[in-house]
């Protein structure tokens, strides 16, 4: 029995090591892309492009954009590490969720308007929760942002909030591009994206759903996805009220 336990331990350690090595490799790769661009365009500027104002402006714009991207990746990595380590204490207090989400969606109107996407919240009655409000907002922010980014123009995003016994059930639905069955299990993995180009163009890092899943696990909740390519995607979340 003890040998089996030892073997199991070694397997676990190896598995964790692989996960860690993979993470470092992925993170380095993600960071290198913008760094390479910044370096290349800076060098081109120094090599003479600076003297051509139009070209210079174009290159400096790229450098500024890629620097922003670098910042986004780094802050997402730090955020993921914070939620994985549970290093920040939960700030638990009572609040009403429907109002919280209604306030939150206003920050998305501009982004949604550009694509003629409507956002609506459906809830029969207020739901009081005792939890970390900021973390609930973080979950919705990530899911709403994805719902808009992975939808084409003239579409809609619907949020549902419902109290069921001692828990709250949320869903965030879109009529966007959907997620192929084979990818559905993997989208919660760090840096995993179905379409790298599309994710990058919309400012994605592939870390949002990993952060969301960790936040939900820390609150003893569950998340699952239901999706069909070309039809849309719904994320279902269940959280205890307290
Ligand atoms: P990203 O920063 O790339 O959006 P996420 O971790 O938030 O990273 O999501 C991982 C991947 O899951 C995305 O790259 C995308 O392929 C897919 N995805 C997430 N949400 C949706 C959605 N609402 N509709 C379609 N695909 C989605």
Coordinates of C-alpha atoms and ligand atoms in Angstrom, one line a residue:
X1 CA 0.0 0.0 0.0
X2 CA 2.8 2.4 1.0
X3 CA 4.5 1.8 -2.4
X4 CA 1.3 2.6 -4.2
X5 CA 0.9 5.8 -2.1
X6 CA 4.5 6.7 -3.0
X7 CA 4.0 6.0 -6.7
X8 CA 0.9 8.1 -6.6
X9 CA 2.8 11.0 -4.9
X10 CA 5.5 10.8 -7.5
X11 CA 2.9 10.9 -10.3
X12 CA 1.2 13.9 -8.6
X13 CA 4.5 15.7 -8.3
X14 CA 5.4 15.0 -11.9
X15 CA 2.0 16.2 -13.0
X16 CA 2.3 19.4 -11.1
X17 CA 5.8 19.9 -12.5
X18 CA 4.5 19.5 -16.0
X19 CA 1.7 22.0 -15.4
X20 CA 4.2 24.5 -14.0
X21 CA 6.8 24.0 -16.8
X22 CA 4.0 24.4 -19.4
X23 CA 2.8 27.5 -17.7
X24 CA 6.2 29.1 -17.7
X25 CA 6.7 28.1 -21.4
X26 CA 3.3 29.5 -22.4
X27 CA 3.7 32.7 -20.4
X28 CA 7.2 33.3 -21.9
X29 CA 5.8 32.8 -25.4
X30 CA 2.9 35.1 -24.9
X31 CA 5.2 37.8 -23.5
X32 CA 7.8 37.4 -26.2
X33 CA 5.4 38.3 -29.0
X34 CA 4.8 41.9 -28.0
X35 CA 8.4 42.3 -26.8
X36 CA 9.7 41.2 -30.3
X37 CA 7.4 43.7 -32.0
X38 CA 8.4 46.6 -29.6
X39 CA 12.1 45.8 -30.1
X40 CA 11.8 45.4 -33.9
X41 CA 9.9 48.7 -34.4
X42 CA 12.2 50.6 -32.0
X43 CA 15.2 49.4 -33.9
X44 CA 13.7 50.3 -37.2
X45 CA 13.0 53.8 -35.9
X46 CA 16.6 54.2 -34.7
X47 CA 17.8 52.9 -38.1
X48 CA 16.3 55.9 -39.9
X49 CA 12.5 55.5 -39.9
X50 CA 12.4 58.3 -37.3
X51 CA 13.2 60.8 -40.1
X52 CA 10.0 59.9 -42.0
X53 CA 7.3 61.4 -39.8
X54 CA 4.4 59.3 -41.2
X55 CA 6.2 56.1 -40.8
X56 CA 7.5 57.1 -37.4
X57 CA 4.0 57.8 -36.1
X58 CA 2.8 54.4 -37.4
X59 CA 5.6 52.5 -35.7
X60 CA 5.3 54.4 -32.5
X61 CA 1.6 53.6 -32.4
X62 CA 2.5 49.9 -32.8
X63 CA 5.0 50.2 -29.9
X64 CA 2.3 51.9 -27.7
X65 CA -0.3 49.2 -28.6
X66 CA 2.2 46.3 -28.0
X67 CA 3.2 47.9 -24.6
X68 CA -0.4 48.0 -23.6
X69 CA -0.7 44.4 -24.6
X70 CA 2.3 43.5 -22.5
X71 CA 0.8 45.3 -19.5
X72 CA -2.5 43.4 -20.0
X73 CA -0.8 40.0 -20.1
X74 CA 1.3 40.8 -17.0
X75 CA -1.6 42.0 -15.0
X76 CA -3.7 38.9 -16.0
X77 CA -0.8 36.6 -15.0
X78 CA -0.5 38.4 -11.6
X79 CA -4.2 38.2 -11.1
X80 CA -4.3 34.5 -11.9
X81 CA -1.5 33.9 -9.5
X82 CA -3.3 35.8 -6.8
X83 CA -6.5 33.9 -7.2
X84 CA -4.7 30.6 -7.4
X85 CA -2.7 31.2 -4.3
X86 CA -5.8 32.7 -2.5
X87 CA -3.3 35.3 -1.3
X88 CA -5.9 38.1 -1.0
X89 CA -8.5 37.8 1.8
X90 CA -12.1 37.7 0.8
X91 CA -14.0 40.8 1.6
X92 CA -17.3 39.3 2.6
X93 CA -20.4 41.5 3.1
X94 CA -24.0 41.5 2.1
X95 CA -25.1 43.0 -1.2
X96 CA -27.8 42.7 -3.8
X97 CA -26.7 41.0 -6.9
X98 CA -29.2 42.1 -9.5
X99 CA -28.5 45.8 -8.9
X100 CA -24.7 45.0 -8.9
X101 CA -24.9 43.4 -12.3
X102 CA -27.2 46.1 -13.6
X103 CA -24.7 48.7 -12.6
X104 CA -21.8 46.7 -14.1
X105 CA -23.3 46.3 -17.5
X106 CA -23.3 50.0 -18.0
X107 CA -19.6 49.9 -18.4
X108 CA -20.1 47.6 -21.4
X109 CA -22.6 49.7 -23.3
X110 CA -20.0 51.5 -25.3
X111 CA -18.2 48.4 -26.4
X112 CA -21.5 46.6 -27.1
X113 CA -22.9 49.6 -29.0
X114 CA -20.0 49.6 -31.5
X115 CA -21.2 46.1 -32.6
X116 CA -24.9 46.8 -32.1
X117 CA -25.1 44.3 -29.3
X118 CA -27.8 44.6 -26.6
X119 CA -27.2 43.6 -23.1
X120 CA -30.0 42.7 -20.7
X121 CA -30.4 41.4 -17.2
X122 CA -33.3 39.1 -16.4
X123 CA -34.3 38.5 -12.8
X124 CA -37.6 38.0 -11.2
X125 CA -36.6 39.5 -7.8
X126 CA -33.6 40.9 -6.0
X127 CA -31.1 38.4 -4.6
X128 CA -29.1 39.1 -1.5
X129 CA -25.7 37.5 -1.3
X130 CA -23.1 37.5 1.4
X131 CA -19.8 37.3 -0.6
X132 CA -17.0 39.3 -2.0
X133 CA -18.8 41.7 -4.3
X134 CA -15.6 42.7 -6.2
X135 CA -15.0 39.0 -7.1
X136 CA -18.6 38.6 -8.4
X137 CA -18.1 41.7 -10.5
X138 CA -14.8 40.2 -11.8
X139 CA -16.6 37.0 -12.9
X140 CA -19.3 38.9 -14.8
X141 CA -16.8 41.3 -16.3
X142 CA -14.9 38.5 -17.9
X143 CA -18.0 36.6 -19.1
X144 CA -19.7 39.7 -20.5
X145 CA -16.5 40.8 -22.2
X146 CA -16.1 37.4 -23.9
X147 CA -19.8 37.3 -24.9
X148 CA -19.4 40.6 -26.7
X149 CA -16.0 39.8 -28.2
X150 CA -17.1 36.4 -29.5
X151 CA -20.3 37.7 -31.1
X152 CA -20.7 39.2 -34.5
X153 CA -22.6 42.5 -35.1
X154 CA -26.3 42.9 -34.4
X155 CA -26.5 40.4 -31.6
X156 CA -27.6 40.1 -27.9
X157 CA -26.1 39.2 -24.6
X158 CA -28.5 38.0 -21.9
X159 CA -27.8 37.6 -18.2
X160 CA -30.1 35.6 -15.9
X161 CA -30.0 35.7 -12.1
X162 CA -32.1 33.5 -10.0
X163 CA -32.1 32.3 -6.4
X164 CA -32.6 28.6 -5.9
X165 CA -32.8 27.6 -2.2
X166 CA -29.5 28.5 -0.7
X167 CA -27.7 29.3 -3.9
X168 CA -27.8 31.7 -6.7
X169 CA -27.8 30.6 -10.4
X170 CA -26.4 32.9 -13.0
X171 CA -26.1 32.5 -16.7
X172 CA -24.5 34.7 -19.4
X173 CA -25.7 33.8 -22.9
X174 CA -24.7 35.1 -26.3
X175 CA -25.6 34.3 -29.9
X176 CA -22.0 34.4 -31.0
X177 CA -19.6 32.1 -32.8
X178 CA -19.9 29.3 -30.3
X179 CA -17.2 26.8 -29.1
X180 CA -16.6 23.5 -30.7
X181 CA -17.3 20.5 -28.5
X182 CA -13.7 19.4 -28.5
X183 CA -12.6 22.7 -27.1
X184 CA -15.3 23.1 -24.4
X185 CA -13.3 21.3 -21.7
X186 CA -10.1 23.1 -22.4
X187 CA -11.2 26.8 -22.5
X188 CA -10.8 27.0 -18.7
X189 CA -7.1 26.1 -19.1
X190 CA -4.5 28.8 -18.8
X191 CA -3.7 30.5 -22.1
X192 CA -6.1 28.1 -24.0
X193 CA -7.9 29.8 -26.9
X194 CA -9.9 28.3 -29.7
X195 CA -8.9 31.0 -32.2
X196 CA -5.6 32.8 -31.2
X197 CA -6.0 35.5 -33.8
X198 CA -9.5 36.4 -32.8
X199 CA -8.7 36.4 -29.1
X200 CA -5.6 38.6 -29.6
X201 CA -7.4 41.1 -31.8
X202 CA -10.0 41.6 -29.2
X203 CA -7.4 42.1 -26.5
X204 CA -7.7 38.6 -25.0
X205 CA -4.9 36.8 -23.1
X206 CA -6.5 33.3 -22.8
X207 CA -6.4 33.8 -19.0
X208 CA -9.8 35.2 -18.3
X209 CA -11.7 31.9 -17.9
X210 CA -8.9 30.4 -15.8
X211 CA -9.3 33.4 -13.5
X212 CA -13.1 33.0 -13.5
X213 CA -12.9 29.3 -12.7
X214 CA -10.5 29.9 -9.8
X215 CA -12.7 32.7 -8.4
X216 CA -15.7 30.4 -8.5
X217 CA -13.9 27.4 -7.0
X218 CA -12.7 29.7 -4.1
X219 CA -16.3 30.5 -3.4
X220 CA -17.3 26.8 -3.5
X221 CA -19.3 27.3 -6.7
X222 CA -19.5 25.6 -10.1
X223 CA -19.3 26.8 -13.7
X224 CA -20.1 24.9 -16.9
X225 CA -20.4 25.9 -20.5
X226 CA -23.1 24.9 -23.0
X227 CA -22.3 25.9 -26.6
X228 CA -23.0 25.2 -30.2
X229 CA -20.9 26.5 -33.1
X230 CA -22.7 29.2 -35.0
X231 CA -25.6 29.3 -32.5
X232 CA -24.1 30.7 -29.3
X233 CA -22.7 30.1 -25.8
X234 CA -24.1 30.0 -22.3
X235 CA -22.0 29.9 -19.2
X236 CA -23.9 28.6 -16.1
X237 CA -22.7 29.4 -12.6
X238 CA -23.9 28.2 -9.3
X239 CA -22.8 29.9 -6.1
X240 CA -23.8 29.5 -2.5
X241 CA -25.7 32.6 -1.2
X242 CA -23.2 32.8 1.7
Ligands
LIG1 P1 -9.5 35.2 -24.1 O1 -8.7 36.2 -23.4 O2 -8.8 34.5 -25.2 O3 -10.9 35.6 -24.3 P2 -10.6 33.4 -22.0 O4 -9.9 32.5 -21.0 O5 -11.5 34.4 -21.5 O6 -9.5 34.0 -23.0 O7 -11.4 32.4 -23.0 C1 -10.7 31.3 -23.6 C2 -11.2 31.0 -25.0 O8 -12.5 30.5 -24.9 C3 -11.3 32.2 -25.9 O9 -10.1 32.4 -26.6 C4 -12.4 31.7 -26.9 O10 -11.8 30.9 -27.9 C5 -13.3 30.9 -26.0 N1 -14.5 31.6 -25.5 C6 -14.6 32.2 -24.3 N2 -15.8 32.7 -24.2 C7 -16.5 32.5 -25.4 C8 -17.8 32.9 -25.9 N3 -18.7 33.6 -25.1 N4 -18.1 32.5 -27.1 C9 -17.2 31.8 -27.9 N5 -15.9 31.5 -27.5 C10 -15.6 31.8 -26.2

